[in-house]
Tab-separated table of C-alpha atoms and ligand atoms in Angstrom:
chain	number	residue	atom	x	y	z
A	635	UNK	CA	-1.036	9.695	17.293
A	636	UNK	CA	-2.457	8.955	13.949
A	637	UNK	CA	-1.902	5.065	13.418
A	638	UNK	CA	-1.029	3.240	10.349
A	639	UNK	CA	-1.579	-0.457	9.276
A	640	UNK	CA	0.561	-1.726	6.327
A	641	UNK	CA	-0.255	-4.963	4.650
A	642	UNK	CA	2.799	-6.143	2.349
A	643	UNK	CA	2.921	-10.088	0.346
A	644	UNK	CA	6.489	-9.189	-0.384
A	645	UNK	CA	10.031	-7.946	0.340
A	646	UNK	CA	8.682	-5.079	2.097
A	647	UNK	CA	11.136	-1.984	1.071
A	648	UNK	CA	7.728	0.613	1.071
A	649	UNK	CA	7.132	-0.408	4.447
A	650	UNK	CA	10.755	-0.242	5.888
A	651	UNK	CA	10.857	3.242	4.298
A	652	UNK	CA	7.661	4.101	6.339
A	653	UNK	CA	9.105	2.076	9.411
A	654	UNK	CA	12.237	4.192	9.534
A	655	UNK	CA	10.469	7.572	8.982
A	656	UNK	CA	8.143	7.125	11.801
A	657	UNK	CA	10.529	5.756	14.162
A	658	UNK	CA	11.279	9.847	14.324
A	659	UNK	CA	9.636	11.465	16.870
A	660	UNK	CA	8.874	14.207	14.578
A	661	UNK	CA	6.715	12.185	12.132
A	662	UNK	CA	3.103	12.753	12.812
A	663	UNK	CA	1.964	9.092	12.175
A	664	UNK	CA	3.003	5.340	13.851
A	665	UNK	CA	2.931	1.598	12.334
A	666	UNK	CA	0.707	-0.543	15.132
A	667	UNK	CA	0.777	-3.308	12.817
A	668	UNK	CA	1.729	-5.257	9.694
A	669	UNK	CA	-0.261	-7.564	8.016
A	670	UNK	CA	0.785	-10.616	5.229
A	671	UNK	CA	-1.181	-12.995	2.872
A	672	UNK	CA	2.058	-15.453	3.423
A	673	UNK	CA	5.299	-15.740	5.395
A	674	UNK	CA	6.519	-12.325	3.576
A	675	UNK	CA	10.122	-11.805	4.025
A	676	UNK	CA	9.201	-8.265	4.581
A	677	UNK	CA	7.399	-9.137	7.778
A	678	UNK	CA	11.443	-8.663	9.061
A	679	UNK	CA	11.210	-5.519	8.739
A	680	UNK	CA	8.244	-4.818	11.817
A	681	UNK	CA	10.070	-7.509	14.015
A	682	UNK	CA	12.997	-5.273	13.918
A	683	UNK	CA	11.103	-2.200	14.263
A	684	UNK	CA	9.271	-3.910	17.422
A	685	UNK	CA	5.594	-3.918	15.557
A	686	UNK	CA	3.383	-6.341	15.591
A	687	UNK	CA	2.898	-8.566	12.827
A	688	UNK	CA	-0.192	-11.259	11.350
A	689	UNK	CA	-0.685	-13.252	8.448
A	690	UNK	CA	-3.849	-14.539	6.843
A	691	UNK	CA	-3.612	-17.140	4.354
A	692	UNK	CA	-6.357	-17.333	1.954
A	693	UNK	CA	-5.697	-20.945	1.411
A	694	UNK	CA	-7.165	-21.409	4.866
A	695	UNK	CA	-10.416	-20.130	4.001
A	696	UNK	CA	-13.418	-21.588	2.138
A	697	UNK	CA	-14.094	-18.463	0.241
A	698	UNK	CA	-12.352	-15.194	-0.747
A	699	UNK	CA	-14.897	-13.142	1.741
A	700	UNK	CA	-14.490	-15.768	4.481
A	701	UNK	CA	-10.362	-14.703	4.547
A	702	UNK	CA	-11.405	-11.288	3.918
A	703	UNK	CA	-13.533	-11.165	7.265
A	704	UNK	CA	-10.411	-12.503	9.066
A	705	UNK	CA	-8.225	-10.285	7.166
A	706	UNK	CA	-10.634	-6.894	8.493
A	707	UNK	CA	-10.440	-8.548	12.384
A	708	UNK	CA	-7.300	-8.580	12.472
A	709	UNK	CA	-6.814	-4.705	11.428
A	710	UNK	CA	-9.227	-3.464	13.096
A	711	UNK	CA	-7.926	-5.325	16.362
A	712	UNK	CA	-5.182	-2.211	15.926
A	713	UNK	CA	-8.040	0.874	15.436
A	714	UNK	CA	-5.651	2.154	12.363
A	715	UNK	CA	-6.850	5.417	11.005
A	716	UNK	CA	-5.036	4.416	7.801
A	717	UNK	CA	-4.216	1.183	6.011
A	718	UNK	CA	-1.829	1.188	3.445
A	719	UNK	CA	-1.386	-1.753	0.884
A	720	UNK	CA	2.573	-1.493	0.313
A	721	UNK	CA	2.752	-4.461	-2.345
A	722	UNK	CA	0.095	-6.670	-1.171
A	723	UNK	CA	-0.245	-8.515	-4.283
A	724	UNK	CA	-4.077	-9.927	-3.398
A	725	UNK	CA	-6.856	-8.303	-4.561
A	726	UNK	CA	-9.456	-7.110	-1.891
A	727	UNK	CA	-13.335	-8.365	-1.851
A	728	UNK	CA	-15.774	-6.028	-1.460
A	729	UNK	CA	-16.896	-6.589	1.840
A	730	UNK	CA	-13.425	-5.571	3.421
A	731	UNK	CA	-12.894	-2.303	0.695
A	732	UNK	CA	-16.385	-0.985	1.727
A	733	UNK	CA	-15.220	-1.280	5.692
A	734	UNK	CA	-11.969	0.358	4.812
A	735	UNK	CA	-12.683	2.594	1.847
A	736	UNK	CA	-11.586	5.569	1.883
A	737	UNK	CA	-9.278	4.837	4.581
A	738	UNK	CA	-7.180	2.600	2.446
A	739	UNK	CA	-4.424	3.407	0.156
A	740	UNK	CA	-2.280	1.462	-2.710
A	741	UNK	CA	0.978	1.708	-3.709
A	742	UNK	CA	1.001	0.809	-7.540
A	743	UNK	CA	4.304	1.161	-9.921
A	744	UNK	CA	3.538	2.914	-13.387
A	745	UNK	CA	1.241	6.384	-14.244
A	746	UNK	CA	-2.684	4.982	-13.564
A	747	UNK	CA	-4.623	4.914	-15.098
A	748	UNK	CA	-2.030	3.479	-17.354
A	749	UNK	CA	-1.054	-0.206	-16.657
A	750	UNK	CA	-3.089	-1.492	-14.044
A	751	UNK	CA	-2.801	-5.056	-12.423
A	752	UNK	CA	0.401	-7.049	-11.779
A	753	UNK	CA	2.400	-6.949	-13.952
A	754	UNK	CA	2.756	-3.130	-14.725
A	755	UNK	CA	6.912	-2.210	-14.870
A	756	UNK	CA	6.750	-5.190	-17.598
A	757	UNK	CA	3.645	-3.941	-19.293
A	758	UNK	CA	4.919	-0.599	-19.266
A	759	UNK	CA	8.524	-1.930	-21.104
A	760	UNK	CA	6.515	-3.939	-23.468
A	761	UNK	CA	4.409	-0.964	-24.354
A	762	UNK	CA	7.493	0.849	-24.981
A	763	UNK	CA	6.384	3.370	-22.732
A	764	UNK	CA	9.338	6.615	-23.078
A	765	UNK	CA	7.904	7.644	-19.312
A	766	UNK	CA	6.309	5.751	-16.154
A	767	UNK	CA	6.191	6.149	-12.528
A	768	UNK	CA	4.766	5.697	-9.224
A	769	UNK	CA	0.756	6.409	-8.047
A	770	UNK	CA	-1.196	6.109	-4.646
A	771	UNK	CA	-4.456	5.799	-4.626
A	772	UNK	CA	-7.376	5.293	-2.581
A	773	UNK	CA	-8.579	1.168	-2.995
A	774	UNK	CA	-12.038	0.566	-4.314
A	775	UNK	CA	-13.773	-2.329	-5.378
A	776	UNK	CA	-11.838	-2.252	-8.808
A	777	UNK	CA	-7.551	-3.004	-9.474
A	778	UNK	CA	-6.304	-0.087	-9.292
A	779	UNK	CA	-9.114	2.278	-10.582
A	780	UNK	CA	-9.591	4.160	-7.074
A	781	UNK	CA	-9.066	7.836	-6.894
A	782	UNK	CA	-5.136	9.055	-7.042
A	783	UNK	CA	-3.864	11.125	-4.468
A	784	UNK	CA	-0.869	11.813	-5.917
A	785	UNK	CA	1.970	10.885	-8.909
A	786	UNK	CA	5.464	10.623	-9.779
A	787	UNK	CA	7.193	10.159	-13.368
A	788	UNK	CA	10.284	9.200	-14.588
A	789	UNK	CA	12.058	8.272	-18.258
A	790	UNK	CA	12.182	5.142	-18.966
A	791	UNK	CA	16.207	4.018	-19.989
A	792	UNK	CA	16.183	3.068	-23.376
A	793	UNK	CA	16.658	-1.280	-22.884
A	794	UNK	CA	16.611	-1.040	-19.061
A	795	UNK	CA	15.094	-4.620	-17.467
A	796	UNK	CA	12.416	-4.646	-16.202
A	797	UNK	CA	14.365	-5.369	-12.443
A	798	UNK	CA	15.980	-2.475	-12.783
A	799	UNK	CA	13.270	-0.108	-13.933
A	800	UNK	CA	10.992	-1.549	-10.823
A	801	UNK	CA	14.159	-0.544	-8.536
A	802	UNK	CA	14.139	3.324	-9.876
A	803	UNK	CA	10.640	2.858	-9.477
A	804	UNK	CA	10.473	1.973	-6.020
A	805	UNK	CA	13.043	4.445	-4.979
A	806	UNK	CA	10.281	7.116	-6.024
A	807	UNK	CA	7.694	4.962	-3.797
A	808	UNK	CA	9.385	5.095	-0.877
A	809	UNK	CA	9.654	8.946	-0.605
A	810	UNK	CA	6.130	9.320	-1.957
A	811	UNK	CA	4.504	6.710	0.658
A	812	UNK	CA	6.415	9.039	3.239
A	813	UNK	CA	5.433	11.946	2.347
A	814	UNK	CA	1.488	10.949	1.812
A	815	UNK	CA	0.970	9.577	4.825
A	816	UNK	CA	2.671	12.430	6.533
A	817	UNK	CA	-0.084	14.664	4.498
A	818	UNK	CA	-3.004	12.892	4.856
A	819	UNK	CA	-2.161	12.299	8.999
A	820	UNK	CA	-1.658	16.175	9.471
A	821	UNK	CA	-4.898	16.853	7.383
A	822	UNK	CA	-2.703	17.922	3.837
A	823	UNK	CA	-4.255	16.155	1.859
A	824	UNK	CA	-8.151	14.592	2.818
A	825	UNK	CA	-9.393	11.183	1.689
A	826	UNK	CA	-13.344	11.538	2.089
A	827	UNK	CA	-14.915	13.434	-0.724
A	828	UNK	CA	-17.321	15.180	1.472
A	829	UNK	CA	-14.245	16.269	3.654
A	830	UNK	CA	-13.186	17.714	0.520
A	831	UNK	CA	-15.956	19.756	-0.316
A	832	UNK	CA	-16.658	20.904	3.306
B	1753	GRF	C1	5.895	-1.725	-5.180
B	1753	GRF	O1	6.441	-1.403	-6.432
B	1753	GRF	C2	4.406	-1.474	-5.167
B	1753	GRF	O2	4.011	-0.409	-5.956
B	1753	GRF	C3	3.871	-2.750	-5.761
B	1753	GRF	O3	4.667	-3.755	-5.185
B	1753	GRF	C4	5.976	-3.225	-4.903
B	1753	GRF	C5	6.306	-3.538	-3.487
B	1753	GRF	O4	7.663	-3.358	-3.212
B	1753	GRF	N1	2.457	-2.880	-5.510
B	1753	GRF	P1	8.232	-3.572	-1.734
B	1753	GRF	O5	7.733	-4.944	-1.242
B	1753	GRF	O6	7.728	-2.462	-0.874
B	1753	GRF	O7	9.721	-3.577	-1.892
């Protein structure tokens, strides 16, 4: 079965959307693990699935590559053939992203390559943006700049907050994350650019 680690820092609604899907016996991949920069209250969610859970805390570490290592161990103790960052809010050093890359996706809220970084649903309202939306992409060694897999858009509601916009958002996440992983475990949709071309 293909297997899936998801790393969250938050709430973890991505991840419980994945959770549930593959808890179907006709979904063609399975969550071995879930890993956490902190006590996540979205670490709930695999308890209550019955999946494994770690957290590394990069305050435990004397450099970002030291937690990084630790970070790696600890997913690759589970042999995922996919790890998906579903609002891990930490960006990754480059000796983890080369291990993982291509094998690693993000989930990020607004159109990339417009409104990378953080803080995107508010940088999208303050830009007055009329449209935003949802992207997955592979992680490189950049925020946010690795190559999309796929895109969703929706209007933006004239004075919506920026709460509320992130909820409509993530609503289009969810069904995106399951859908993409369903694609790329049944060979849909390939992540290796030489995969591509052969
Ligand atoms: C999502 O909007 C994701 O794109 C961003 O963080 C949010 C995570 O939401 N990187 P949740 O924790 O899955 O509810």
């Amino acid at each position: 079965m293909f297997s899936v680690v998801v790393i969250i820092s938050g709430g973890g609604s991505n991840l419980r959307a994945l959770l549930t899907a593959a808890a179907s016996p006709l979904y063609p991949a399975k969550v071995v693990a879930v890993g956490s920069d902190k006590a996540a209250s979205g670490l709930e969610h695999a308890e209550e699935f019955g999946v494994p859970t770690f957290v590394v805390e990069p305050s435990r570490f004397e450099s970002r590559e030291a937690w990084a290592e630790v970070l790696l161990s600890n997913i690759e103790f589970h042999k995922p053939d996919l790890v998906v960052l579903a609002g891990f809010m930490k960006v990754l050093p480059a000796n983890i992203v080369n291990k993982l890359t291509p094998r690693m996706i993000n989930l990020h809220p607004s159109l990339l390559p417009d409104f990378p970084g953080a803080h995107a649903v508010a940088d999208a309202l303050a830009a007055g943006a009329s449209v935003t939306g949802a992207t997955i992409h592979i992680v490189d060694e950049g925020v946010d700049t690795g190559r999309i897999l796929t895109q969703a858009s929706m209007a933006v509601t004239p004075g919506i907050s920026e709460i509320d916009l992130h909820d409509q958002i993530k609503l289009m996440e969810r069904e995106q994350l399951v859908q993409v992983v369903q694609d790329i475990a049944t060979g849909v949709l390939l992540l290796a650019e030489k995969e591509q071309s052969a």
